[in-house]
Coordinates of C-alpha atoms and ligand atoms in Angstrom, one line a residue:
M257 CA 0.1 -0.2 0.2
N258 CA 3.0 2.3 -0.5
M259 CA 3.4 4.2 2.8
M260 CA 6.6 5.2 4.0
V261 CA 6.9 7.5 7.1
L262 CA 9.9 9.7 7.6
R263 CA 11.1 10.9 11.5
S264 CA 13.3 13.5 12.5
G265 CA 13.1 14.5 16.3
D266 CA 9.6 15.4 16.4
E267 CA 8.8 15.8 13.0
I268 CA 7.1 13.5 10.7
I269 CA 6.4 13.5 6.7
V270 CA 4.4 10.5 5.0
I271 CA 5.8 9.7 1.5
D272 CA 2.6 8.4 -0.5
A273 CA -0.8 6.6 1.1
G274 CA -2.1 4.1 -1.5
L275 CA -4.3 1.1 -1.5
M276 CA -4.5 -2.2 -2.4
F277 CA -7.5 -4.3 -4.0
P278 CA -8.5 -6.9 -2.1
E279 CA -7.3 -10.9 -3.0
A280 CA -10.8 -13.1 -3.5
E281 CA -10.6 -14.9 0.1
L282 CA -11.6 -11.2 1.6
L283 CA -15.1 -11.7 0.8
G284 CA -17.0 -8.7 0.5
V285 CA -13.6 -6.2 0.7
D286 CA -13.9 -3.9 -1.4
I287 CA -10.5 -2.0 -0.9
V288 CA -6.9 -2.1 1.7
I289 CA -5.9 0.6 3.1
P290 CA -2.6 1.3 5.6
D291 CA -3.1 0.5 8.9
T292 CA -2.2 4.3 10.2
T293 CA -2.2 4.0 14.2
Y294 CA 1.7 5.1 14.8
L295 CA 0.2 8.5 12.9
K296 CA -2.6 8.6 14.6
Q297 CA -0.7 8.3 17.6
H298 CA 1.9 10.9 16.3
R299 CA -0.5 13.3 15.0
H300 CA 0.8 16.6 16.3
M301 CA 4.0 15.7 14.7
V302 CA 3.2 15.1 11.4
R303 CA 3.5 17.8 9.0
A304 CA 2.8 16.6 5.0
I305 CA 1.6 14.2 3.2
V306 CA 4.3 14.1 0.0
L307 CA 3.3 12.3 -3.2
T308 CA 5.5 10.6 -6.2
H309 CA 2.7 10.3 -8.8
G310 CA -1.3 9.4 -9.0
H311 CA -1.6 5.8 -9.5
E312 CA -3.8 3.9 -7.0
D313 CA -1.6 2.1 -5.2
H314 CA 0.1 5.6 -3.7
I315 CA -2.8 8.0 -3.4
G316 CA -5.9 5.7 -3.3
S317 CA -6.2 5.7 0.4
I318 CA -6.0 9.7 1.2
P319 CA -9.7 10.1 1.5
Y320 CA -9.6 7.5 3.9
I321 CA -6.7 8.7 6.3
I322 CA -6.8 12.6 5.9
G323 CA -9.7 12.9 7.9
D324 CA -7.3 11.5 10.8
L325 CA -4.1 13.5 9.7
D326 CA -5.5 17.4 8.5
V327 CA -2.3 18.0 6.5
P328 CA -1.5 19.6 3.6
I329 CA -0.6 16.9 0.9
Y330 CA 1.9 18.1 -2.0
G331 CA 2.1 16.6 -5.5
T332 CA 2.6 17.6 -8.9
S333 CA -0.3 18.8 -11.1
F334 CA -1.5 15.5 -12.6
T335 CA -1.4 14.0 -9.4
L336 CA -2.8 16.2 -7.5
A337 CA -5.7 16.3 -10.1
L338 CA -6.1 13.4 -9.5
V339 CA -6.6 13.3 -5.7
R340 CA -8.6 16.0 -6.2
K341 CA -11.0 13.6 -8.1
R342 CA -10.8 11.4 -5.3
L343 CA -11.2 14.2 -2.1
E344 CA -14.3 15.3 -4.3
E345 CA -16.2 11.6 -4.7
H346 CA -15.6 11.5 -0.8
G347 CA -17.0 15.3 -0.1
L348 CA -13.4 16.2 1.8
L349 CA -12.6 18.6 -1.2
D350 CA -13.5 22.0 0.7
D351 CA -11.1 21.0 3.4
A352 CA -8.2 19.7 1.7
D353 CA -5.0 21.4 1.7
L354 CA -3.3 20.4 -2.1
R355 CA 0.1 22.2 -2.9
E356 CA 1.3 21.6 -6.2
V357 CA 4.8 21.1 -7.0
V358 CA 7.2 20.7 -10.0
P359 CA 10.1 18.5 -10.7
G360 CA 13.1 20.9 -9.9
Q361 CA 11.1 21.8 -7.0
H362 CA 12.8 22.5 -3.3
I363 CA 10.2 23.0 0.1
E364 CA 11.5 23.1 3.3
L365 CA 9.2 20.7 5.6
G366 CA 10.6 21.1 9.1
P367 CA 14.1 19.3 9.6
F368 CA 13.3 17.8 5.7
K369 CA 14.5 20.1 2.7
I370 CA 12.7 18.4 -0.5
E371 CA 13.8 18.3 -4.0
F372 CA 11.2 16.6 -6.7
L373 CA 13.1 14.6 -9.4
H374 CA 11.3 13.6 -12.7
V375 CA 11.7 10.4 -13.6
T376 CA 9.7 8.5 -16.0
H377 CA 7.3 5.5 -15.4
S378 CA 3.8 4.6 -17.2
T379 CA 1.8 7.6 -15.5
I380 CA 2.7 11.2 -16.3
D381 CA 4.0 13.9 -13.6
C382 CA 5.9 11.3 -11.6
V383 CA 8.9 12.0 -9.0
A384 CA 11.6 10.9 -7.2
L385 CA 12.1 12.8 -4.1
A386 CA 15.4 13.9 -2.7
I387 CA 15.2 14.3 0.7
R388 CA 17.9 16.6 2.6
T389 CA 17.9 15.6 6.5
P390 CA 20.2 16.3 9.1
V391 CA 22.2 12.9 9.1
G392 CA 22.5 13.2 4.9
V393 CA 20.6 13.0 2.1
I394 CA 17.6 10.3 1.2
I395 CA 16.6 9.5 -2.2
H396 CA 12.8 7.7 -2.5
T397 CA 13.2 6.7 -5.9
G398 CA 9.0 6.4 -6.4
D399 CA 7.8 4.3 -9.2
Y400 CA 10.1 4.1 -12.4
K401 CA 11.2 3.2 -15.2
I402 CA 14.3 5.0 -17.3
D403 CA 12.3 5.5 -20.8
Q404 CA 15.3 7.6 -22.9
T405 CA 12.1 8.1 -25.6
P406 CA 9.6 9.4 -23.4
V407 CA 6.2 10.0 -25.1
D408 CA 5.6 13.7 -23.7
G409 CA 9.6 14.3 -24.1
A410 CA 10.2 14.8 -20.2
P411 CA 13.3 12.5 -19.8
F412 CA 14.0 10.9 -16.2
D413 CA 15.9 13.2 -14.2
L414 CA 19.6 11.1 -14.7
H415 CA 21.8 14.4 -14.2
A416 CA 19.8 15.0 -10.4
F417 CA 20.5 11.6 -9.7
A418 CA 23.9 11.7 -10.5
R419 CA 24.5 15.6 -8.5
Y420 CA 23.2 13.7 -5.8
G421 CA 25.1 10.6 -5.9
R422 CA 28.5 12.8 -6.0
E423 CA 28.0 14.6 -3.3
G424 CA 27.0 11.6 -1.3
V425 CA 23.9 10.0 -0.5
L426 CA 22.9 8.2 2.9
A427 CA 20.1 6.2 2.1
L428 CA 18.5 5.4 -1.4
F429 CA 14.9 3.9 -1.4
S430 CA 14.0 2.1 -4.6
D431 CA 11.1 0.3 -6.5
S432 CA 11.6 -3.2 -6.5
T433 CA 8.7 -4.5 -8.7
N434 CA 10.4 -5.8 -12.0
V435 CA 13.9 -7.1 -10.3
E436 CA 13.1 -10.7 -11.7
R437 CA 13.6 -9.3 -15.4
P438 CA 16.9 -8.7 -16.9
G439 CA 17.7 -6.3 -19.5
F440 CA 16.3 -2.8 -19.8
T441 CA 12.2 -2.4 -20.2
P442 CA 11.5 -1.1 -23.6
S443 CA 10.1 2.7 -23.6
E444 CA 6.9 3.5 -24.0
R445 CA 6.8 4.0 -27.6
A446 CA 7.8 0.1 -28.3
V447 CA 4.4 -0.4 -28.5
V448 CA 3.7 2.2 -31.2
T449 CA 4.6 -0.7 -34.2
R450 CA 2.2 -3.2 -33.2
M451 CA -0.2 -1.0 -32.8
E452 CA 0.0 0.8 -35.8
E453 CA 0.1 -2.7 -38.1
L454 CA -3.3 -3.5 -36.1
F455 CA -5.2 -0.2 -36.3
R456 CA -4.2 -0.6 -40.0
A457 CA -5.5 -3.9 -40.9
A458 CA -8.4 -3.9 -38.8
P459 CA -11.3 -4.7 -41.3
K460 CA -13.9 -2.9 -38.8
K461 CA -14.0 -1.0 -35.3
I462 CA -11.0 -1.0 -33.0
V463 CA -11.5 -1.1 -29.3
V464 CA -8.2 -0.6 -27.1
S465 CA -8.1 -0.8 -23.2
C466 CA -5.7 0.2 -21.4
F467 CA -5.3 1.4 -17.8
A468 CA -6.7 5.1 -17.2
S469 CA -4.0 6.5 -15.5
S470 CA -1.6 5.4 -18.7
I471 CA -1.3 9.2 -20.8
H472 CA 1.6 8.0 -22.9
R473 CA -0.3 5.4 -24.0
I474 CA -4.1 6.8 -24.0
Q475 CA -1.6 9.4 -26.1
Q476 CA -0.1 7.4 -28.4
I477 CA -3.4 5.2 -29.4
I478 CA -4.7 8.7 -30.4
D479 CA -2.0 9.5 -32.9
I480 CA -2.4 5.9 -33.9
A481 CA -5.7 6.5 -34.3
L482 CA -5.3 9.9 -36.6
Q483 CA -2.8 9.1 -38.7
C484 CA -4.5 5.7 -39.9
G485 CA -7.6 8.3 -40.4
K486 CA -9.3 7.5 -37.8
K487 CA -11.5 9.2 -35.1
V488 CA -11.4 8.0 -31.5
G489 CA -14.2 7.6 -28.8
F490 CA -13.9 7.3 -24.6
V491 CA -16.3 4.7 -22.9
G492 CA -16.0 4.2 -19.2
R493 CA -15.7 6.2 -16.3
S494 CA -12.2 6.6 -15.2
M495 CA -11.1 6.6 -18.9
V496 CA -13.7 9.4 -19.4
D497 CA -12.5 11.1 -16.4
N498 CA -8.7 10.7 -16.8
V499 CA -8.4 11.8 -20.3
E500 CA -10.6 15.1 -19.3
I501 CA -8.3 15.7 -16.2
A502 CA -5.4 15.5 -18.6
H503 CA -6.7 17.2 -21.3
G504 CA -7.3 20.1 -19.3
L505 CA -3.9 19.8 -17.6
K506 CA -3.2 20.1 -21.6
R507 CA -1.0 16.8 -21.0
L508 CA -2.6 15.0 -23.6
R509 CA -2.5 16.3 -27.1
I510 CA -5.9 15.5 -28.6
P511 CA -7.0 17.5 -31.9
D512 CA -10.2 19.5 -32.5
G513 CA -12.8 17.4 -34.1
S514 CA -10.8 13.8 -33.8
V515 CA -13.1 12.6 -31.3
V516 CA -16.9 10.6 -31.4
R517 CA -19.4 11.9 -29.0
P518 CA -20.5 8.8 -26.6
Q519 CA -23.9 8.8 -28.5
D520 CA -22.4 8.4 -31.5
L521 CA -20.3 5.8 -31.3
R522 CA -23.0 3.1 -32.4
T523 CA -23.9 4.8 -35.7
Y524 CA -20.2 5.7 -36.2
D525 CA -18.7 4.2 -39.4
P526 CA -16.7 1.4 -38.0
Q527 CA -13.7 1.1 -40.0
K528 CA -12.8 4.8 -38.9
L529 CA -13.3 4.1 -35.2
V530 CA -11.3 3.3 -32.2
V531 CA -12.6 3.0 -28.7
L532 CA -10.3 3.0 -25.9
A533 CA -12.4 1.6 -23.1
S534 CA -11.9 0.7 -19.7
G535 CA -11.8 -2.6 -17.8
T536 CA -8.4 -3.7 -18.6
Q537 CA -8.7 -6.2 -15.7
A538 CA -12.2 -7.4 -16.1
E539 CA -13.5 -5.6 -13.5
P540 CA -17.1 -7.0 -13.2
M541 CA -18.8 -3.8 -14.3
S542 CA -16.3 -2.3 -16.2
S543 CA -16.6 -1.1 -20.0
L544 CA -14.8 -4.1 -21.5
S545 CA -16.9 -6.6 -19.7
R546 CA -19.7 -5.1 -20.5
I547 CA -18.6 -4.9 -24.2
A548 CA -17.2 -8.5 -24.5
V549 CA -21.2 -9.6 -23.5
D550 CA -22.5 -7.2 -25.9
N551 CA -24.5 -5.4 -22.7
H552 CA -22.8 -2.1 -23.3
R553 CA -25.0 0.8 -23.5
L554 CA -22.8 3.1 -25.9
I555 CA -21.1 0.6 -28.7
S556 CA -21.9 -3.2 -29.5
I557 CA -19.2 -5.6 -30.7
E558 CA -20.0 -7.6 -33.8
E559 CA -17.9 -9.8 -35.9
N560 CA -14.6 -8.7 -37.1
D561 CA -14.1 -6.0 -34.6
T562 CA -10.8 -5.9 -33.3
V563 CA -10.5 -5.5 -29.7
I564 CA -6.8 -4.7 -28.2
L565 CA -5.6 -5.5 -24.4
S566 CA -3.4 -3.1 -24.2
A567 CA -2.3 -3.9 -20.5
R568 CA -0.7 -6.7 -17.9
I569 CA -2.7 -9.3 -16.7
I570 CA -2.4 -9.0 -12.7
P571 CA -2.0 -12.7 -11.5
G572 CA -5.1 -13.1 -9.9
N573 CA -7.2 -11.9 -12.4
E574 CA -6.3 -14.3 -14.9
K575 CA -9.3 -16.4 -14.6
A576 CA -12.2 -13.1 -15.6
I577 CA -10.0 -11.8 -17.8
F578 CA -9.3 -14.8 -20.2
R579 CA -13.1 -15.9 -19.5
M580 CA -13.8 -12.2 -20.9
I581 CA -11.4 -13.0 -24.0
D582 CA -13.3 -15.7 -24.2
H583 CA -16.8 -14.1 -25.0
L584 CA -15.1 -12.2 -27.6
F585 CA -13.6 -15.0 -29.5
R586 CA -17.8 -16.6 -29.5
R587 CA -18.2 -13.5 -30.6
Q588 CA -16.1 -13.5 -33.6
V589 CA -14.3 -10.6 -32.4
L590 CA -9.8 -10.6 -33.4
V591 CA -8.3 -10.6 -30.3
Y592 CA -5.4 -9.4 -29.0
Y593 CA -3.4 -9.4 -25.6
E594 CA 0.1 -10.5 -24.4
S595 CA 1.3 -13.5 -25.2
G596 CA 4.8 -12.6 -25.2
R597 CA 5.0 -13.7 -29.0
S598 CA 4.8 -10.3 -31.2
A599 CA 6.0 -7.1 -30.7
P600 CA 4.5 -5.9 -27.6
I601 CA 1.2 -4.0 -27.1
H602 CA 1.8 -3.3 -23.7
V603 CA 5.4 -2.6 -21.9
S604 CA 5.7 -2.7 -17.6
G605 CA 6.0 1.0 -16.5
H606 CA 8.4 -0.4 -13.6
A607 CA 12.7 -0.7 -14.5
S608 CA 14.3 -4.1 -15.3
Q609 CA 17.4 -5.1 -13.4
E610 CA 19.8 -2.9 -15.6
E611 CA 18.0 0.1 -14.7
M612 CA 18.1 -0.8 -11.0
K613 CA 21.6 -1.1 -11.8
L614 CA 22.2 2.3 -13.8
V615 CA 20.4 3.9 -11.0
L616 CA 22.6 2.0 -7.9
N617 CA 25.5 3.0 -9.5
L618 CA 24.3 6.6 -10.1
I619 CA 23.3 7.4 -6.4
R620 CA 25.8 4.8 -4.3
P621 CA 24.3 5.3 -1.5
K622 CA 25.7 4.4 1.8
Y623 CA 22.5 2.2 3.0
F624 CA 19.8 0.6 0.5
I625 CA 16.1 0.0 1.2
P626 CA 14.5 -2.0 -1.6
L627 CA 10.5 -1.0 -2.0
H628 CA 7.8 -2.1 -3.5
G629 CA 6.9 -5.4 -4.3
E630 CA 6.9 -8.7 -2.6
Y631 CA 9.1 -9.8 -0.2
R632 CA 10.7 -12.1 -2.6
H633 CA 11.3 -8.9 -5.0
L634 CA 12.9 -7.0 -2.0
F635 CA 14.9 -10.0 -1.9
R636 CA 16.2 -10.3 -5.3
H637 CA 16.9 -6.5 -5.4
A638 CA 19.0 -6.4 -1.9
A639 CA 21.4 -9.6 -3.6
L640 CA 21.2 -7.4 -7.3
A641 CA 22.8 -4.5 -5.0
Q642 CA 24.8 -6.5 -3.3
Q643 CA 26.2 -7.9 -6.8
V644 CA 26.9 -4.4 -8.2
G645 CA 28.7 -3.7 -5.0
A646 CA 27.2 0.3 -5.3
V647 CA 26.4 0.4 -1.7
S648 CA 29.2 0.8 1.0
G649 CA 27.1 0.1 4.4
E650 CA 24.2 -2.3 5.0
I651 CA 21.5 -3.2 2.7
F652 CA 18.5 -3.5 4.8
L653 CA 15.1 -6.1 3.8
L654 CA 12.6 -4.4 5.8
E655 CA 9.2 -6.1 6.5
S656 CA 6.0 -3.4 7.0
G657 CA 6.2 -1.9 10.5
Q658 CA 9.9 -2.6 10.7
P659 CA 11.5 1.1 11.5
V660 CA 15.3 2.4 10.7
E661 CA 17.1 4.5 12.8
F662 CA 19.8 6.5 11.2
T663 CA 22.4 8.9 13.4
A664 CA 25.6 10.4 12.7
D665 CA 27.4 6.9 13.1
G666 CA 25.0 4.4 11.9
A667 CA 22.0 3.1 11.2
Y668 CA 19.7 0.4 13.3
R669 CA 16.8 -1.8 13.2
R670 CA 13.9 -0.3 15.9
E671 CA 11.1 -2.0 17.5
P672 CA 8.4 -2.9 15.2
V673 CA 5.5 0.2 14.9
T674 CA 2.1 -1.0 14.4
A675 CA 1.5 -1.6 10.6
G676 CA -0.9 -4.0 8.7
R677 CA -3.6 -3.2 6.7
V678 CA -7.5 -1.9 7.4
L679 CA -10.0 -3.5 5.2
V680 CA -12.4 -1.2 3.8
D681 CA -16.1 -2.2 2.6
S682 CA -16.5 1.2 0.2
G683 CA -19.9 0.7 0.0
S684 CA -20.5 1.5 3.3
L685 CA -16.9 3.3 3.9
E686 CA -16.8 1.6 7.2
E687 CA -13.9 -0.4 8.2
I688 CA -14.8 -4.1 8.2
E689 CA -13.3 -6.5 11.1
E690 CA -11.5 -9.8 10.2
V691 CA -14.3 -11.6 12.5
V692 CA -16.4 -9.9 9.9
I693 CA -14.7 -11.8 6.8
R694 CA -14.0 -15.1 9.2
E695 CA -17.9 -15.2 9.4
R696 CA -18.1 -14.7 5.4
R697 CA -15.4 -17.4 5.0
H698 CA -17.7 -19.6 6.8
L699 CA -21.1 -18.8 5.2
A700 CA -18.8 -19.7 1.6
E701 CA -17.4 -22.7 2.8
D702 CA -19.7 -24.0 5.1
G703 CA -23.1 -22.1 4.3
V704 CA -26.1 -21.5 6.8
V705 CA -28.0 -23.3 9.0
V706 CA -31.3 -21.9 10.0
P707 CA -33.4 -23.1 13.1
I708 CA -36.7 -21.8 13.4
L709 CA -39.1 -22.1 16.6
A710 CA -42.3 -21.5 17.3
I711 CA -42.4 -20.5 20.8
D712 CA -45.7 -19.4 23.0
K713 CA -44.8 -15.9 24.8
H714 CA -46.1 -16.6 27.5
T715 CA -45.4 -20.0 29.4
G716 CA -41.8 -20.3 27.0
R717 CA -43.4 -23.4 25.8
L718 CA -42.0 -25.0 22.2
E719 CA -45.7 -24.7 19.9
S720 CA -44.3 -27.3 17.4
Q721 CA -41.5 -29.4 16.5
P722 CA -38.6 -27.1 15.5
E723 CA -37.7 -26.5 11.4
I724 CA -34.5 -26.4 10.3
V725 CA -33.3 -25.0 6.7
T726 CA -30.3 -25.5 5.7
R727 CA -28.1 -23.8 2.6
G728 CA -25.0 -24.7 1.3
F729 CA -24.5 -26.9 4.3
L730 CA -25.2 -30.6 3.5
P731 CA -27.9 -32.1 0.6
S732 CA -31.1 -32.5 2.1
D733 CA -31.7 -36.0 1.7
D734 CA -28.2 -36.9 2.8
G735 CA -28.8 -34.3 5.6
Q736 CA -32.3 -35.5 6.6
E737 CA -30.9 -37.8 9.8
L738 CA -28.8 -35.5 11.1
M739 CA -30.9 -32.5 10.9
N740 CA -33.7 -35.3 13.0
K741 CA -30.8 -35.0 15.5
A742 CA -30.1 -31.3 15.6
R743 CA -34.1 -31.3 16.6
E744 CA -33.4 -33.0 19.4
V745 CA -30.1 -31.3 20.2
I746 CA -32.8 -28.0 20.0
L747 CA -35.2 -29.7 22.5
K748 CA -32.7 -30.7 24.8
T749 CA -31.3 -27.2 25.0
I750 CA -34.8 -25.9 25.7
E751 CA -35.7 -28.7 28.0
Q752 CA -32.8 -27.9 30.2
S753 CA -33.2 -24.1 30.1
T754 CA -35.1 -22.2 33.4
A755 CA -38.2 -20.7 32.7
E756 CA -37.2 -17.0 32.8
E757 CA -34.2 -18.0 30.0
K758 CA -37.3 -19.2 28.0
T759 CA -38.4 -16.3 27.4
D760 CA -35.7 -14.2 26.7
W761 CA -35.0 -14.2 23.3
G762 CA -31.2 -13.1 23.0
V763 CA -30.4 -15.9 25.7
I764 CA -32.3 -18.7 24.0
K765 CA -31.1 -18.0 20.6
E766 CA -27.5 -17.8 21.6
K767 CA -27.4 -21.5 24.1
I768 CA -29.6 -23.1 20.8
R769 CA -26.7 -21.7 18.6
V770 CA -23.8 -22.7 20.9
D771 CA -24.9 -26.5 21.4
L772 CA -25.8 -27.0 17.6
K773 CA -23.0 -25.4 16.4
R774 CA -21.1 -27.9 19.0
F775 CA -22.8 -30.8 17.4
L776 CA -22.9 -30.2 14.2
N777 CA -19.6 -29.5 14.1
K778 CA -18.8 -32.6 15.9
Q779 CA -20.9 -34.7 13.2
T780 CA -19.7 -33.2 9.9
A781 CA -16.7 -30.8 11.1
K782 CA -17.6 -27.9 10.2
R783 CA -19.0 -24.6 10.8
P784 CA -21.8 -23.4 9.6
L785 CA -23.6 -19.7 10.0
I786 CA -26.3 -20.8 12.8
L787 CA -28.7 -18.1 12.8
P788 CA -32.1 -19.1 15.2
V789 CA -35.2 -17.6 14.2
I790 CA -37.9 -17.5 17.1
L791 CA -41.4 -17.0 15.8
E792 CA -43.4 -15.6 19.1
I793 CA -47.1 -17.1 19.1
Ligands
LIG290 ZN1 3.2 1.7 -7.4
LIG291 ZN1 2.5 3.5 -10.4

C-alpha cells in the first residue's frame, strides 16, 4: 500500500498513501488501506503527505486517512488532479490543502528539505524525492523506469541522480517491482509498431483497453488512430475522467474534431473508429466486461471488430480476464493481448535489472532499502545491489512496520510499530473487522443453518417441532437424519433452560446456537453460520 514515514526529532512526513484491491478470499471487501495507528498516535508531529505519482497504490487511501491527519498534501499537477477527484467523490475537497509542486522545485518541511526529481513511469508527472535530513540525503525513487524516449518528451532526470550521487547519499529507497526481469524495460514508444500494424489491418472498429492512468499509452493510441484516418471515442468512467483531467492540464494532445461523441459511437462508420475503454482487468461492471458480453449502453461488439488489451494481466485476475477474452472470441472478434511472442502491445512501467543497476551506480548510497514488491522482489533487489557493489554500508530488507534509525554513526533496526492493513467496504465506507471476514468465509465454505422455533410468549413452551432450514450446508436427503438429531439437540437445549431463559429470546437463541454449533461441528467437521429464528405465538 506504499506508505513510508520519515521522522526526524518530533517532525514527521508521510510519503505516499496507497490502497490495494483485495485478494478473492477477503469476501465483500472492496479495498485495503494501510493501518495508520502510528500516525494517529503521533498526529501532532505529522507535517505533510508528499506524493510521488498518481497511481491508486500511491494515492488511493488519502480520502480515508486525511480526516485523521488534516495536513497539506504535496504533489505534481496531474497527481493532485487525481487526488482532487477522489476527495471530491468523498465530499472532502473543501477541507483539503493541496500544494502543487513541479520537478526541480525545492520545499522545506521542518527538518526536511525536499527536491522533486522527474522520473519516467507508465503515467505522467512522476517524481522521485531527494530529501535532505540532518543526518544526510535520502533518495526515494517512487515508481520508475528509465524511458529514454518518453512520449511527452520529459526525460528521467539522470543528471540530478548523478549530482546527488557525487555529493553523497545516506540511503536509497528504490522500486523493486520488476527485479525478476533482466535487461531494460522497453520505452513506452515500443508499442507503436504493433499497434499501428493492428490499426491498419483492422477490418472494422477497434476497441483498445488500457489503464486509465496510462496517459502516454492513450496519447499514442490517439496519435496512431489519427494517422490511420480514424477518430477516437472514450468509454468507461475512469477513462473519461482521466482523459478529461489530462486534457484539461494540456498533458494530452487531442486535436479538434478527432473525438466521436459517446452517443454517436453506435452509428459512426466502424472502419474509422477507435474506442478507448477501461476495464483491462475484467472488473465486473467495467466497460470492457460489458462490451465482451455485448451489454454496453454505448457500443456493441460484432464479428470482425478488433479488441486490443494493452495492459498487463495482473496475477489473480487471469480467470476473469480469460473468461472475458473467450466471450469476445465467441462473438468472432479479433482479440489481441500480451502473449509474449510478437512486438509488444503493452510495456511495463517499472525498471528492469539494468535500470536498477544504473540507479544504484549513479547514487552509490551508504545504505540501501528495496521498496515496492513482494518479499521475494525486495530480496532479489537486495541481492542485485550486493552484486553491483555500489552500497558501501548495509542493505536492509524490511517488513511493513519495521523502522530503521539513521544516526551520525550508523543505521539501526528499531522496535516494530503498528502497521498492517485495514479492510474497507466502500459501499458503507466502514472498516470491516477481520471477524466479519471470518463469518463470510464460514458462509462461503460451510453454508448457513437456520433453526426456526415457534414459542408461546407467555409460557415459553414450544408450539411445534423446530424447523431447520439449511443452505449450502448438506444436501437435504443426506442431511435428513442429521437434521432429526439436530432437532433433538434443540429440544434438549430448551428443556434444560430455566423458565426465565425461555422467555428471553436473546439468551435462548445464543444457547441454541452454541449447542447446535458444537453438535454439527462434531458430526460433520463443518462450521456453518447458525442463525436461530424465534417466532412468538
Ligand atoms: Zn506503485
Ligand atoms: Zn506507479
